[in-house]
Amino acid sequence: MATHIAPLRKLWALHVLDGNDIHLSLKELYEKLSNGKSGCYWELFEVYKHLRSLGYVVGRHGIPWSVKGQHIKSGTCSLEGSQESNEMLEMEPKDENSVIELFNNMQITDVSPAFNVYLPNSKFRKSSPGDPSFVLYISRCSPPSRVEIEALERKHGAIPFKFCHVENGRVSFFSFAKTELPVLS
Amino acid sequence: MKPRWKGKGSQAKANADPMSKIVSQLQSSLIQSETRGLLSSCSVLVEVDAELADLLNRSCFGRPRITAQEDKQWFQLDMEEAFYLCFSLKCLKVIGENGYIKSNEELWDYLKSKKPVFPVSYKVYSHLRHKNWVVRSGLQYGVDFVAYCHHPALVHSEYAVLVLSEGDNDLNGRLRVWSDVHCTVRLCGSVAKTLLTVIVNSNNQGANSPSCLEHYTVEEQTITRWNPERSREDQTGPKNGTKKV
């Protein structure tokens, strides 16, 4: 599934094409996003949409940029902004449940690395993306503890990381950074 | 994080008059004058002459109280300030209601009874004061302290300090939920301060006596909000001088 996003600031519309270049209705899109097995979650989509509409380059952490010719199994989801992408999202059988109920079933309970984000206007190329400007974690439960932050700092080294909190359609980004105030004279 | 100095010449003034030196002068002067503080509820009151009043003002300890007295001035010290002068700088003695000087242990017990988080709060206060930062109450900003790199008359405070604890002395319930993070960061931003959390771990030492303090460990952390709308074009990072992205 390739996602082509129209200028969201003006239109707030999302045109979604599936592997067969058929427009999906909003209901179908939401149903796909609600399906936990595909690995796509509603909050991930909200964050992705938010950053993409502002021009950031966003890739799913752990998924390579170039997977031409590969068939991705269910359990992964690539939300690249590129129209050249030919990843496919496996469709799961539709439920009879209403769309609203599907929303209620969706949750992210763990803090797990979600996206690699690159600044807009950075000289980004899929063939050699380089290090992301930052790695983004999506949090739903509680803010990270000091111990968690320290572990992430060790894990990511020089690459900054941020936390994103999504609630009520509001997407907020926070940086937690270990510091040490200097000794003054 | 660059300090925001108030007006021209403030930075030069501050550089010429290091806080460590002012505090050191205050310490000597208090020892020499054998000043005694009066314990009153959650404050310690001290009666000082003009020279000491000047030093207290310049080092930002206590608040002067308005009185009709001309030759002497009264200052009111917060718990952390008073204990710092008594225990860390060893230049002040405090008299209790019975008229006798309180030992550090007795003062510690008393202050703990008034404020259960006092051990952790004091650790943060003394940690920053030891690095020669000026530390004042942050109550009006909904935080524990505000920290300045010199006198508030010369510089705006850069940090709003929140005391957090981990381990067995976890009495402070702040920033446990996202709404509190949103609230606190927003408030700090509206008063142009960076939120600094100082996390104290008591390492299972408890808080029976002030000697436990030296075994507490302290970690500092900043929490800042990132606005994707503002950072797009600026490759060198946001205008407030924090690191890139």
Coordinates of C-alpha atoms in Angstrom, one line a residue:
Chain A
M1 CA 0.0 0.0 0.0
A2 CA 1.4 3.3 -1.0
T3 CA 0.1 6.3 0.8
H4 CA -0.1 9.5 -1.1
I5 CA -0.9 12.5 1.1
A6 CA -2.5 15.6 -0.3
P7 CA -1.6 18.9 1.3
L8 CA -3.1 18.1 4.7
R9 CA -3.0 21.6 6.0
K10 CA -5.7 22.7 3.5
L11 CA -7.6 19.6 2.6
W12 CA -7.3 17.3 5.6
A13 CA -7.9 14.5 3.1
L14 CA -6.1 11.4 2.7
H15 CA -6.0 9.5 -0.5
V16 CA -5.1 5.9 0.0
L17 CA -4.3 3.4 -2.6
D18 CA -4.1 -0.3 -2.1
G19 CA -1.9 -2.6 -4.1
N20 CA -4.4 -2.6 -7.0
D21 CA -4.5 1.2 -7.2
I22 CA -8.0 1.3 -5.9
H23 CA -9.2 4.1 -3.7
L24 CA -10.1 2.9 -0.2
S25 CA -12.9 4.5 1.5
L26 CA -12.1 6.1 4.8
K27 CA -14.0 3.3 6.6
E28 CA -11.8 0.7 4.9
L29 CA -8.7 2.6 5.8
Y30 CA -9.7 2.9 9.4
E31 CA -10.5 -0.8 9.5
K32 CA -7.1 -1.7 8.1
L33 CA -5.4 0.5 10.7
S34 CA -7.4 -1.0 13.4
N35 CA -6.2 -4.4 12.6
G36 CA -3.5 -5.1 15.1
K37 CA -2.1 -8.0 13.2
S38 CA -0.9 -5.9 10.3
G39 CA 1.3 -4.0 12.7
C40 CA -0.3 -0.7 11.9
Y41 CA -1.9 1.1 14.8
W42 CA -4.0 4.2 14.8
E43 CA -1.6 6.3 16.9
L44 CA 1.2 5.4 14.6
F45 CA -0.8 6.6 11.7
E46 CA -1.7 9.9 13.4
V47 CA 1.9 10.6 14.2
Y48 CA 2.9 9.7 10.7
K49 CA 0.3 11.8 9.2
H50 CA 1.2 14.8 11.4
L51 CA 4.9 14.7 10.5
R52 CA 4.4 13.9 6.9
S53 CA 2.0 16.8 6.4
L54 CA 4.8 19.1 7.7
G55 CA 7.2 17.7 5.2
Y56 CA 9.3 15.4 7.4
V57 CA 10.6 12.2 6.0
V58 CA 9.3 9.4 8.1
G59 CA 10.3 5.7 8.0
R60 CA 9.2 2.9 10.2
H61 CA 12.1 2.0 12.5
G62 CA 13.5 -1.4 11.6
I63 CA 12.0 -1.5 8.2
P64 CA 14.5 -0.9 5.3
W65 CA 13.7 1.9 2.9
S66 CA 14.3 -0.1 -0.3
V67 CA 12.4 -3.4 -0.5
K68 CA 11.7 -3.5 -4.2
G69 CA 10.5 -6.8 -5.4
Q70 CA 10.0 -8.2 -1.9
H71 CA 6.7 -9.4 -0.6
I72 CA 6.3 -8.2 3.0
K73 CA 4.5 -10.7 5.2
S74 CA 1.7 -9.7 7.5
G75 CA 3.0 -8.3 10.7
T76 CA 4.9 -5.5 9.2
C77 CA 3.7 -2.3 7.7
S78 CA 5.6 0.2 5.7
L79 CA 4.2 3.7 5.6
E80 CA 6.6 5.4 3.2
G81 CA 5.6 8.6 1.6
S82 CA 7.2 7.6 -1.7
Q83 CA 5.0 6.7 -4.7
E84 CA 7.7 4.4 -6.0
S85 CA 7.1 2.0 -3.2
N86 CA 5.6 -1.3 -4.0
E87 CA 5.2 -2.8 -0.6
M88 CA 2.0 -4.6 0.0
L89 CA -0.2 -4.7 3.0
E90 CA -1.8 -8.0 3.4
M91 CA -5.5 -7.7 3.9
E92 CA -7.2 -9.3 6.8
P93 CA -10.8 -10.5 6.6
K94 CA -13.1 -7.7 7.6
D95 CA -15.1 -7.9 10.7
E96 CA -18.7 -7.1 11.0
N97 CA -18.0 -4.7 13.8
S98 CA -18.7 -1.1 13.3
V99 CA -15.8 1.3 12.8
I100 CA -16.2 2.8 16.2
E101 CA -15.8 -0.5 17.9
L102 CA -12.7 -1.2 16.0
F103 CA -11.2 2.1 17.3
N104 CA -11.9 1.0 20.8
N105 CA -10.0 -2.3 20.3
M106 CA -6.8 -0.5 19.4
Q107 CA -4.1 0.1 21.9
I108 CA -0.4 0.5 22.1
T109 CA 0.6 -0.6 25.5
D110 CA 4.3 -0.7 25.1
V111 CA 6.8 2.0 24.4
S112 CA 8.6 0.7 21.3
P113 CA 10.6 2.4 18.7
A114 CA 8.3 3.5 16.0
F115 CA 9.9 5.8 13.4
N116 CA 13.1 7.2 12.0
V117 CA 12.6 10.8 11.2
Y118 CA 14.5 13.0 8.9
L119 CA 14.2 16.8 8.7
P120 CA 12.5 18.2 5.7
N121 CA 14.9 19.7 3.1
S122 CA 17.6 17.3 4.3
K123 CA 19.2 15.7 1.4
F124 CA 17.5 12.4 2.0
R125 CA 17.8 9.5 -0.4
K126 CA 16.3 6.1 -0.1
S127 CA 19.4 4.5 -1.4
S128 CA 21.5 6.0 1.3
P129 CA 19.3 7.4 4.0
G130 CA 22.0 8.0 6.6
D131 CA 21.3 8.4 10.2
P132 CA 17.9 9.8 11.1
S133 CA 17.6 13.2 12.6
F134 CA 16.0 11.4 15.5
V135 CA 14.3 8.2 16.5
L136 CA 10.7 8.5 17.6
Y137 CA 9.0 6.5 20.4
I138 CA 5.3 6.5 20.8
S139 CA 4.1 6.4 24.3
R140 CA 0.6 5.9 25.6
C141 CA 0.8 4.8 29.2
S142 CA 3.2 6.8 31.3
P143 CA 6.1 9.1 30.7
P144 CA 9.5 7.3 30.6
S145 CA 11.4 6.9 33.8
R146 CA 15.0 8.0 34.2
V147 CA 16.2 4.4 34.0
E148 CA 14.4 4.0 30.7
I149 CA 15.9 7.2 29.3
E150 CA 19.4 6.2 30.3
A151 CA 18.9 2.8 28.6
L152 CA 17.8 4.6 25.4
E153 CA 20.7 7.0 25.5
R154 CA 23.1 4.0 25.7
K155 CA 21.2 2.3 22.9
H156 CA 21.0 5.1 20.4
G157 CA 24.3 6.8 21.2
A158 CA 24.7 10.0 19.1
I159 CA 21.3 9.8 17.5
P160 CA 18.8 11.8 19.4
F161 CA 15.4 10.3 20.3
K162 CA 12.1 11.8 21.2
F163 CA 8.9 10.7 22.7
C164 CA 5.6 11.3 21.2
H165 CA 2.3 11.3 23.1
V166 CA -0.9 11.0 21.2
E167 CA -4.2 11.7 22.9
N168 CA -7.5 13.0 21.6
G169 CA -6.0 13.5 18.2
R170 CA -3.4 15.8 19.7
V171 CA 0.2 14.8 18.9
S172 CA 2.9 16.2 21.2
F173 CA 6.6 15.6 21.1
F174 CA 9.0 15.7 24.1
S175 CA 12.7 15.4 24.5
F176 CA 14.1 13.8 27.7
A177 CA 17.8 14.4 28.0
K178 CA 20.3 13.6 30.8
T179 CA 22.2 16.7 31.6
E180 CA 24.6 18.1 34.1
L181 CA 24.5 21.8 35.1
P182 CA 28.0 23.2 35.1
V183 CA 29.8 24.2 38.3
L184 CA 29.8 27.9 38.3
S185 CA 32.5 30.2 39.7
Chain B
M1 CA 21.5 26.7 27.5
K2 CA 22.7 30.3 27.6
P3 CA 21.9 32.6 30.5
R4 CA 19.7 35.6 29.7
W5 CA 21.4 38.5 31.4
K6 CA 19.3 41.5 32.4
G7 CA 20.7 44.6 30.6
K8 CA 24.1 45.6 29.6
G9 CA 26.9 45.1 32.0
S10 CA 25.2 42.4 34.1
Q11 CA 27.3 39.6 32.8
A12 CA 30.5 41.6 33.5
K13 CA 29.2 42.4 37.0
A14 CA 28.5 38.8 37.7
N15 CA 31.9 37.7 36.4
A16 CA 33.6 40.2 38.6
D17 CA 31.7 39.1 41.6
P18 CA 31.5 35.2 41.7
M19 CA 28.7 33.7 43.7
S20 CA 31.1 31.3 45.4
K21 CA 33.0 34.2 46.9
I22 CA 29.9 36.0 48.1
V23 CA 28.7 32.8 49.8
S24 CA 32.1 32.3 51.4
Q25 CA 32.0 35.8 52.8
L26 CA 28.6 35.2 54.2
Q27 CA 29.8 32.0 55.8
S28 CA 32.8 33.8 57.5
S29 CA 30.6 36.7 58.6
L30 CA 28.0 34.4 60.2
I31 CA 30.6 32.4 62.0
Q32 CA 32.3 35.5 63.3
S33 CA 29.1 37.1 64.5
E34 CA 27.9 33.8 66.1
T35 CA 24.5 34.5 64.6
R36 CA 21.6 32.4 66.0
G37 CA 18.5 31.7 64.1
L38 CA 15.0 31.3 65.7
L39 CA 13.0 28.3 64.6
S40 CA 9.5 29.4 63.8
S41 CA 7.1 26.9 62.2
C42 CA 8.7 26.3 58.8
S43 CA 11.1 29.1 58.8
V44 CA 14.2 30.3 60.6
L45 CA 14.4 33.9 61.6
V46 CA 17.7 35.7 61.9
E47 CA 18.5 39.2 63.2
V48 CA 21.4 40.7 61.4
D49 CA 23.4 43.9 61.1
A50 CA 23.8 45.8 57.9
E51 CA 26.9 44.0 56.7
L52 CA 25.2 40.6 57.0
A53 CA 22.0 41.8 55.5
D54 CA 23.9 42.9 52.5
L55 CA 25.7 39.5 52.2
L56 CA 22.4 37.6 52.6
N57 CA 20.8 39.7 49.9
R58 CA 23.8 39.3 47.5
S59 CA 24.0 35.5 48.0
C60 CA 20.2 35.1 47.9
F61 CA 19.6 33.5 51.2
G62 CA 16.3 34.3 52.9
R63 CA 13.9 37.2 52.5
P64 CA 14.1 40.5 54.5
R65 CA 11.2 41.2 56.7
I66 CA 9.9 44.7 57.0
T67 CA 10.2 46.0 60.6
A68 CA 10.4 49.3 62.2
Q69 CA 13.9 48.6 63.5
E70 CA 16.6 50.7 62.1
D71 CA 19.9 49.3 63.2
K72 CA 19.1 45.6 62.7
Q73 CA 17.2 43.6 60.0
W74 CA 15.3 40.4 60.3
F75 CA 15.6 37.8 57.6
Q76 CA 13.3 34.8 57.1
L77 CA 15.1 31.6 55.8
D78 CA 13.3 28.7 54.1
M79 CA 13.9 25.2 55.5
E80 CA 16.5 24.3 52.9
E81 CA 18.3 27.6 53.1
A82 CA 18.5 27.3 56.9
F83 CA 19.7 23.7 56.9
Y84 CA 22.3 24.5 54.3
L85 CA 23.8 27.2 56.4
C86 CA 23.7 25.0 59.5
F87 CA 24.7 21.6 58.1
S88 CA 26.6 22.2 54.9
L89 CA 28.3 25.6 55.6
K90 CA 28.3 25.1 59.4
C91 CA 27.9 28.9 59.9
L92 CA 24.6 29.1 61.7
K93 CA 23.1 27.7 64.8
V94 CA 19.3 27.4 65.3
I95 CA 17.6 27.8 68.7
G96 CA 14.4 25.8 69.3
E97 CA 11.3 26.7 71.3
N98 CA 13.0 25.6 74.5
G99 CA 15.7 28.2 74.1
Y100 CA 18.4 25.6 73.4
I101 CA 20.5 25.2 70.3
K102 CA 19.3 22.4 68.2
S103 CA 21.8 19.8 66.9
N104 CA 21.8 19.0 63.2
E105 CA 20.0 15.7 63.9
E106 CA 17.4 17.5 65.9
L107 CA 16.9 20.1 63.3
W108 CA 16.7 17.4 60.6
D109 CA 14.0 15.5 62.5
Y110 CA 12.1 18.7 63.0
L111 CA 12.2 19.7 59.4
K112 CA 11.3 16.2 58.2
S113 CA 8.2 16.3 60.5
K114 CA 7.1 19.5 58.8
K115 CA 7.9 18.4 55.3
P116 CA 8.2 14.6 54.6
V117 CA 10.0 15.2 51.3
F118 CA 12.5 17.4 53.0
P119 CA 15.5 14.9 52.7
V120 CA 15.1 14.6 49.0
S121 CA 14.3 18.3 48.5
Y122 CA 17.3 19.3 50.6
K123 CA 19.6 17.0 48.6
V124 CA 18.6 18.8 45.4
Y125 CA 18.9 22.2 47.0
S126 CA 22.4 21.5 48.3
H127 CA 23.4 19.8 45.1
L128 CA 22.7 22.9 43.1
R129 CA 24.0 25.3 45.7
H130 CA 27.3 23.4 45.9
K131 CA 27.7 24.1 42.2
N132 CA 27.3 27.8 43.0
W133 CA 23.8 28.1 41.5
V134 CA 21.4 30.4 43.2
V135 CA 18.4 28.4 44.3
R136 CA 15.0 29.9 45.3
S137 CA 11.5 28.7 45.8
G138 CA 9.7 27.8 42.6
L139 CA 6.3 27.7 44.2
Q140 CA 4.8 30.4 42.1
Y141 CA 5.7 28.4 39.0
G142 CA 4.3 25.1 40.3
V143 CA 7.7 23.6 40.7
D144 CA 10.0 23.1 43.7
F145 CA 12.8 25.5 42.9
V146 CA 14.1 28.0 40.3
A147 CA 17.8 28.1 39.6
Y148 CA 19.8 31.2 38.5
C149 CA 23.4 31.3 37.5
H150 CA 23.9 34.4 39.5
H151 CA 21.8 37.0 41.4
P152 CA 18.2 37.4 40.1
A153 CA 18.7 41.1 39.7
L154 CA 21.4 40.3 37.0
V155 CA 20.0 37.3 35.2
H156 CA 16.7 35.5 34.5
S157 CA 16.4 32.1 35.9
E158 CA 17.0 29.4 33.3
Y159 CA 15.7 26.4 35.1
A160 CA 12.5 25.4 36.8
V161 CA 13.5 22.6 39.0
L162 CA 11.3 19.7 40.0
V163 CA 12.5 17.3 42.7
L164 CA 11.8 13.6 41.8
S165 CA 12.8 10.5 43.7
E166 CA 13.2 6.9 43.0
G167 CA 13.9 4.1 45.3
D168 CA 12.4 3.7 48.8
N169 CA 11.7 7.4 49.4
D170 CA 9.3 7.9 46.6
L171 CA 7.1 10.6 48.2
N172 CA 7.0 13.0 45.3
G173 CA 4.3 12.1 42.9
R174 CA 5.1 14.5 40.0
L175 CA 5.3 13.6 36.3
R176 CA 3.8 10.2 36.7
V177 CA 1.3 10.9 34.0
W178 CA 1.5 12.6 30.7
S179 CA -0.9 15.3 31.6
D180 CA 1.4 16.5 34.3
V181 CA 4.3 16.5 31.8
H182 CA 2.2 18.6 29.4
C183 CA 1.2 21.0 32.2
T184 CA 4.6 21.5 33.7
V185 CA 6.5 21.9 30.5
R186 CA 3.8 24.3 29.2
L187 CA 4.0 26.4 32.4
C188 CA 7.8 26.5 32.3
G189 CA 7.8 27.5 28.7
S190 CA 5.4 30.4 29.4
V191 CA 7.8 31.8 31.9
A192 CA 10.8 31.1 29.6
K193 CA 12.4 28.4 31.7
T194 CA 13.6 24.9 30.9
L195 CA 12.2 22.1 33.1
L196 CA 15.0 20.5 35.0
T197 CA 14.1 17.3 36.9
V198 CA 16.6 16.3 39.5
I199 CA 16.1 12.7 40.4
V200 CA 17.3 11.6 43.8
N201 CA 18.0 8.0 44.7
S202 CA 18.3 7.3 48.4
N203 CA 20.0 3.9 47.7
N204 CA 18.1 2.4 50.5
Q205 CA 19.9 4.6 53.0
G206 CA 16.7 5.9 54.5
A207 CA 16.5 9.3 56.0
N208 CA 17.1 8.8 59.7
S209 CA 19.9 11.4 59.9
P210 CA 21.5 14.0 57.7
S211 CA 24.5 11.7 57.3
C212 CA 22.4 9.6 55.0
L213 CA 22.5 12.4 52.5
E214 CA 26.0 11.7 51.3
H215 CA 24.9 8.3 50.0
Y216 CA 22.1 9.7 48.0
T217 CA 22.8 9.9 44.3
V218 CA 21.5 12.6 42.0
E219 CA 20.8 12.7 38.3
E220 CA 19.7 15.7 36.3
Q221 CA 17.4 15.6 33.3
T222 CA 15.8 18.2 31.1
I223 CA 12.3 17.8 29.6
T224 CA 11.5 20.0 26.6
R225 CA 8.7 20.2 24.1
W226 CA 9.6 19.8 20.5
N227 CA 7.5 21.7 18.0
P228 CA 7.7 20.1 14.5
E229 CA 6.2 23.2 12.9
R230 CA 9.1 25.3 14.0
S231 CA 12.0 23.1 13.4
R232 CA 11.6 22.3 9.8
E233 CA 13.8 24.8 8.1
D234 CA 16.3 25.3 10.9
Q235 CA 19.0 22.8 10.6
T236 CA 21.0 24.2 13.5
G237 CA 18.2 23.7 16.0
P238 CA 15.6 25.8 17.7
K239 CA 16.3 29.4 18.6
N240 CA 16.6 28.9 22.3
G241 CA 20.0 27.4 21.9
T242 CA 19.3 23.8 22.8
K243 CA 21.0 21.2 20.8
K244 CA 20.0 20.4 17.3
V245 CA 16.5 18.9 17.0

